[in-house]
């Protein structure tokens, strides 16, 4: 039977201090999320600045997150790469370290064909034998996995879900029409969590939950338990803050917000750089409106 991942899954930031991974703060973030109802932690994704982590750092962040969680909630480690061999290596490591699953971003820059996407995903799933959530984000990868292509993978025992960040609700709906309950569909855009849930999604891999994990958890739980009115209320309250998380390239705004709240240093790695002053002011205004700042 396939592993089902659902609810509030947080795309965890990687805290840095003095150019290095800030391990004590990472441990604190794990406790923060467990205490605030997060269902699954997802380290080493885009929000975790995985493109700038060395291989040793990438493995250490996965290992440390799993160690700190200590089986209290699930951990789905980001292990994708545009090299199939590298993705296999990272995914096997995640399994060995004790991850419950892996998030596999589709190959970026190479621009494989749809047949190449199928071959890549099957190769990783076959080699690693760890539940995989595929991650479709054309705005970053330059390629889009079509619904028919995803359907060709839906029966694989170790391909269990899809993080959809196309921004295209029509495509997401077609994914669900073709794949049904063979896959767990998760929003890759906080602003589209409720619409995706409404057509059959199971949750979100969230950026904004880095700062308001309880609210995102409450939204998904309300919807999945049938309290759609409550889910809509939370969604509408969250919506402007979700938009603020993308005033500049993710994770610049969310890390900046976390620094304002005293959660992390806010340190980013080049080529990401600090927020511009106008957008910083807009971010602070959104945080005030939400009640995060006095």
Coordinates of C-alpha atoms in Angstrom, one line a residue:
X1 CA 0.0 0.0 0.0
X2 CA 1.2 3.5 -0.9
X3 CA 2.2 6.0 1.8
X4 CA -0.2 8.9 2.0
X5 CA 1.2 12.4 2.8
X6 CA -1.4 15.1 3.5
X7 CA -2.1 18.2 5.6
X8 CA 0.3 21.0 6.3
X9 CA 3.7 20.1 5.0
X10 CA 6.3 22.9 5.6
X11 CA 9.0 23.7 3.0
X12 CA 11.5 24.3 5.7
X13 CA 14.0 27.2 5.4
X14 CA 17.7 26.4 6.0
X15 CA 19.0 28.8 8.7
X16 CA 22.5 30.1 8.2
X17 CA 24.9 31.9 10.5
X18 CA 28.3 33.2 9.5
X19 CA 28.1 31.3 6.2
X20 CA 27.4 27.9 7.8
X21 CA 24.2 26.0 8.5
X22 CA 22.9 27.1 11.9
X23 CA 22.3 23.7 13.5
X24 CA 20.9 24.9 16.8
X25 CA 18.4 27.2 15.1
X26 CA 17.4 24.3 12.8
X27 CA 16.6 22.2 15.8
X28 CA 14.6 25.0 17.3
X29 CA 12.6 25.3 14.1
X30 CA 11.8 21.6 14.2
X31 CA 10.4 22.0 17.8
X32 CA 8.4 25.1 16.7
X33 CA 6.7 23.2 14.0
X34 CA 5.9 20.1 16.0
X35 CA 4.5 22.3 18.7
X36 CA 2.3 24.2 16.2
X37 CA 0.6 21.3 14.4
X38 CA 2.7 20.8 11.3
X39 CA 2.1 17.4 9.8
X40 CA 5.3 16.9 7.7
X41 CA 8.6 18.7 7.5
X42 CA 10.3 19.1 4.0
X43 CA 13.9 20.1 4.3
X44 CA 16.3 20.9 1.4
X45 CA 13.7 22.1 -1.1
X46 CA 13.7 25.4 -3.0
X47 CA 12.7 27.3 0.2
X48 CA 15.7 25.6 1.9
X49 CA 18.1 27.1 -0.7
X50 CA 19.1 23.6 -1.8
X51 CA 20.9 24.9 -4.9
X52 CA 23.5 26.6 -2.7
X53 CA 24.0 23.7 -0.3
X54 CA 27.1 21.6 -0.8
X55 CA 26.5 17.8 -0.9
X56 CA 27.8 17.5 2.6
X57 CA 25.5 20.3 3.9
X58 CA 22.5 18.8 2.0
X59 CA 23.0 15.5 3.7
X60 CA 23.6 17.0 7.1
X61 CA 20.4 19.1 7.0
X62 CA 18.4 16.0 6.1
X63 CA 20.1 14.0 8.8
X64 CA 19.7 16.7 11.4
X65 CA 16.1 17.3 10.6
X66 CA 15.3 13.5 10.9
X67 CA 17.3 13.3 14.2
X68 CA 15.5 16.3 15.7
X69 CA 12.1 15.2 14.6
X70 CA 12.7 11.8 16.2
X71 CA 9.7 10.1 14.5
X72 CA 7.2 12.5 16.0
X73 CA 6.1 13.7 12.6
X74 CA 7.0 12.7 9.0
X75 CA 10.1 14.0 7.2
X76 CA 10.1 14.2 3.4
X77 CA 13.6 15.2 2.2
X78 CA 14.2 17.3 -0.9
X79 CA 16.5 15.1 -3.1
X80 CA 15.8 16.3 -6.7
X81 CA 18.4 17.1 -9.2
X82 CA 18.8 17.6 -13.0
X83 CA 21.2 14.7 -12.9
X84 CA 19.3 11.4 -12.5
X85 CA 22.4 9.7 -10.9
X86 CA 22.7 12.5 -8.4
X87 CA 19.0 12.4 -7.5
X88 CA 19.3 8.6 -7.0
X89 CA 22.3 9.1 -4.7
X90 CA 20.6 11.8 -2.6
X91 CA 17.3 9.8 -2.4
X92 CA 19.1 6.7 -1.3
X93 CA 20.9 8.7 1.4
X94 CA 17.6 10.1 2.6
X95 CA 16.2 6.6 2.9
X96 CA 19.3 5.4 4.8
X97 CA 19.0 8.5 7.1
X98 CA 15.5 7.5 8.0
X99 CA 13.3 9.9 5.9
X100 CA 9.7 8.9 5.4
X101 CA 9.8 10.1 1.8
X102 CA 11.5 12.4 -0.7
X103 CA 10.5 15.4 -2.7
X104 CA 11.8 15.0 -6.3
X105 CA 11.8 18.3 -8.2
X106 CA 11.7 17.6 -12.0
X107 CA 14.9 18.1 -13.8
X108 CA 15.7 21.7 -14.4
X109 CA 17.7 23.4 -17.2
X110 CA 18.2 20.1 -19.2
X111 CA 14.6 20.4 -20.5
X112 CA 13.9 16.7 -21.0
X113 CA 11.0 15.5 -23.1
X114 CA 7.9 14.0 -21.5
X115 CA 9.4 10.5 -22.1
X116 CA 12.6 11.7 -20.4
X117 CA 10.6 12.8 -17.4
X118 CA 9.0 9.4 -17.1
X119 CA 12.3 7.6 -17.4
X120 CA 13.9 9.9 -14.8
X121 CA 11.2 9.5 -12.2
X122 CA 11.0 5.7 -12.7
X123 CA 14.8 5.4 -12.4
X124 CA 14.9 7.2 -9.1
X125 CA 11.8 5.4 -7.7
X126 CA 13.2 2.0 -8.8
X127 CA 16.6 2.6 -7.4
X128 CA 15.8 4.3 -4.1
X129 CA 12.6 2.4 -3.1
X130 CA 11.4 5.4 -1.0
X131 CA 8.0 7.1 -1.4
X132 CA 8.4 10.0 -3.8
X133 CA 6.4 13.2 -4.2
X134 CA 7.1 14.6 -7.6
X135 CA 7.4 18.4 -7.9
X136 CA 6.2 20.2 -10.9
X137 CA 7.2 23.9 -11.0
X138 CA 7.7 25.0 -14.6
X139 CA 8.6 28.6 -13.6
X140 CA 11.8 27.3 -12.1
X141 CA 12.6 24.1 -14.1
X142 CA 11.6 25.3 -17.6
X143 CA 9.6 22.1 -18.2
X144 CA 6.0 21.1 -17.4
X145 CA 5.0 17.5 -16.7
X146 CA 1.7 17.1 -18.5
X147 CA -1.3 15.2 -16.9
X148 CA -1.0 12.3 -19.3
X149 CA 2.7 11.9 -18.4
X150 CA 1.9 11.9 -14.7
X151 CA -0.8 9.4 -15.2
X152 CA 1.8 7.0 -16.8
X153 CA 3.7 7.1 -13.4
X154 CA 0.7 7.0 -11.0
X155 CA 0.7 3.2 -10.6
X156 CA 4.4 3.0 -9.5
X157 CA 4.5 1.8 -5.9
X158 CA 7.0 4.4 -4.8
X159 CA 5.5 7.4 -6.6
X160 CA 2.9 8.6 -4.1
X161 CA 2.2 12.2 -4.8
X162 CA 2.6 15.4 -6.8
X163 CA 3.4 18.9 -5.5
X164 CA 1.7 21.1 -8.1
X165 CA 3.2 24.6 -8.6
X166 CA 2.1 25.3 -12.1
X167 CA -0.4 27.9 -10.9
X168 CA -2.8 26.3 -13.3
X169 CA -5.9 25.0 -11.5
X170 CA -7.2 23.5 -14.8
X171 CA -4.1 21.3 -15.1
X172 CA -4.2 20.3 -11.5
X173 CA -7.8 19.3 -11.9
X174 CA -6.9 17.3 -15.0
X175 CA -4.1 15.6 -13.0
X176 CA -6.7 14.5 -10.5
X177 CA -9.2 13.4 -13.1
X178 CA -6.6 11.1 -14.7
X179 CA -4.8 9.8 -11.6
X180 CA -7.7 9.8 -9.1
X181 CA -6.7 8.6 -5.6
X182 CA -3.6 6.8 -6.8
X183 CA -1.6 10.0 -5.9
X184 CA -1.8 12.6 -3.2
X185 CA -2.0 16.0 -4.7
X186 CA -0.4 18.9 -2.7
X187 CA -0.4 22.6 -3.5
X188 CA 2.9 24.2 -4.2
X189 CA 1.4 27.7 -4.0
X190 CA 0.0 28.8 -0.6
X191 CA -2.6 31.0 -2.4
X192 CA -4.0 27.9 -4.2
X193 CA -4.2 25.5 -1.3
X194 CA -7.9 25.9 -0.8
X195 CA -8.8 25.7 -4.5
X196 CA -6.7 22.6 -4.9
X197 CA -8.3 21.0 -1.8
X198 CA -11.7 21.8 -3.3
X199 CA -11.0 19.6 -6.4
X200 CA -9.4 16.7 -4.5
X201 CA -6.0 17.8 -3.2
X202 CA -4.8 16.5 0.1
X203 CA -2.7 19.5 1.5
X204 CA 0.1 21.9 0.8
X205 CA 3.9 22.1 0.9
X206 CA 3.8 25.5 2.4
X207 CA 6.2 28.5 2.5
X208 CA 4.0 30.8 4.7
X209 CA 3.8 28.0 7.3
X210 CA 7.4 28.8 8.2
X211 CA 5.9 31.8 10.1
X212 CA 2.3 30.8 10.8
X213 CA 2.3 27.0 11.0
X214 CA -0.7 26.7 13.3
X215 CA -3.0 28.6 10.8
X216 CA -1.9 26.5 7.8
X217 CA -2.4 23.3 9.8
X218 CA -5.8 24.5 10.9
X219 CA -6.8 25.3 7.3
X220 CA -6.0 21.9 6.0
X221 CA -7.5 20.0 8.9
X222 CA -10.7 22.0 8.8
X223 CA -11.1 21.2 5.1
X224 CA -10.2 17.5 5.4
X225 CA -12.6 17.1 8.3
X226 CA -15.4 18.7 6.3
X227 CA -15.5 22.2 7.9
X228 CA -15.3 24.0 4.6
X229 CA -16.6 27.3 6.1
X230 CA -13.8 27.4 8.6
X231 CA -11.2 26.5 5.9
X232 CA -12.4 29.4 3.7
X233 CA -12.2 31.8 6.6
X234 CA -8.6 30.9 7.3
X235 CA -7.7 30.9 3.6
X236 CA -9.1 34.5 3.2
X237 CA -7.2 35.7 6.2
X238 CA -4.0 34.1 5.1
X239 CA -4.2 35.2 1.4
X240 CA -2.5 38.6 1.7
X241 CA 0.3 37.2 3.8
X242 CA 0.8 34.4 1.3
X243 CA 1.1 36.9 -1.5
X244 CA 3.7 38.8 0.6
X245 CA 5.9 35.7 0.7
X246 CA 6.4 36.2 -3.1
X247 CA 7.1 40.0 -3.2
X248 CA 10.6 38.8 -4.3
X249 CA 12.1 35.4 -5.1
X250 CA 11.3 32.8 -2.5
X251 CA 12.8 32.4 0.1
X252 CA 13.9 36.0 0.4
X253 CA 10.6 37.3 1.9
X254 CA 9.9 34.4 4.3
X255 CA 13.5 34.4 5.6
X256 CA 13.2 38.2 6.0
X257 CA 9.9 37.8 7.9
X258 CA 11.4 35.2 10.1
X259 CA 14.4 37.5 10.9
X260 CA 12.0 40.3 11.8
X261 CA 10.2 37.8 14.2
X262 CA 13.6 36.8 15.7
X263 CA 13.3 33.2 14.5
X264 CA 16.5 33.1 12.2
X265 CA 19.3 35.4 11.3
X266 CA 17.8 36.0 7.9
X267 CA 21.1 35.3 6.2
X268 CA 20.8 34.3 2.6
X269 CA 23.3 32.8 0.2
X270 CA 24.2 34.4 -3.0
X271 CA 22.9 34.8 -5.6
X272 CA 19.9 35.6 -3.4
X273 CA 20.3 38.9 -1.7
X274 CA 18.5 41.1 0.9
X275 CA 15.1 42.5 0.1
X276 CA 14.8 45.9 -1.5
X277 CA 13.6 48.6 0.9
X278 CA 10.2 49.2 -0.8
X279 CA 9.4 45.5 -0.7
X280 CA 10.6 45.2 2.9
X281 CA 8.2 48.0 3.8
X282 CA 5.4 46.1 2.0
X283 CA 6.3 42.9 3.8
X284 CA 6.2 44.6 7.2
X285 CA 2.8 46.1 6.4
X286 CA 1.4 42.7 5.5
X287 CA 2.8 41.2 8.7
X288 CA 1.2 44.1 10.7
X289 CA -2.1 43.6 9.0
X290 CA -2.0 39.9 9.9
X291 CA -1.2 40.7 13.5
X292 CA 2.4 39.4 13.5
X293 CA 3.8 42.9 14.3
X294 CA 2.4 45.6 16.6

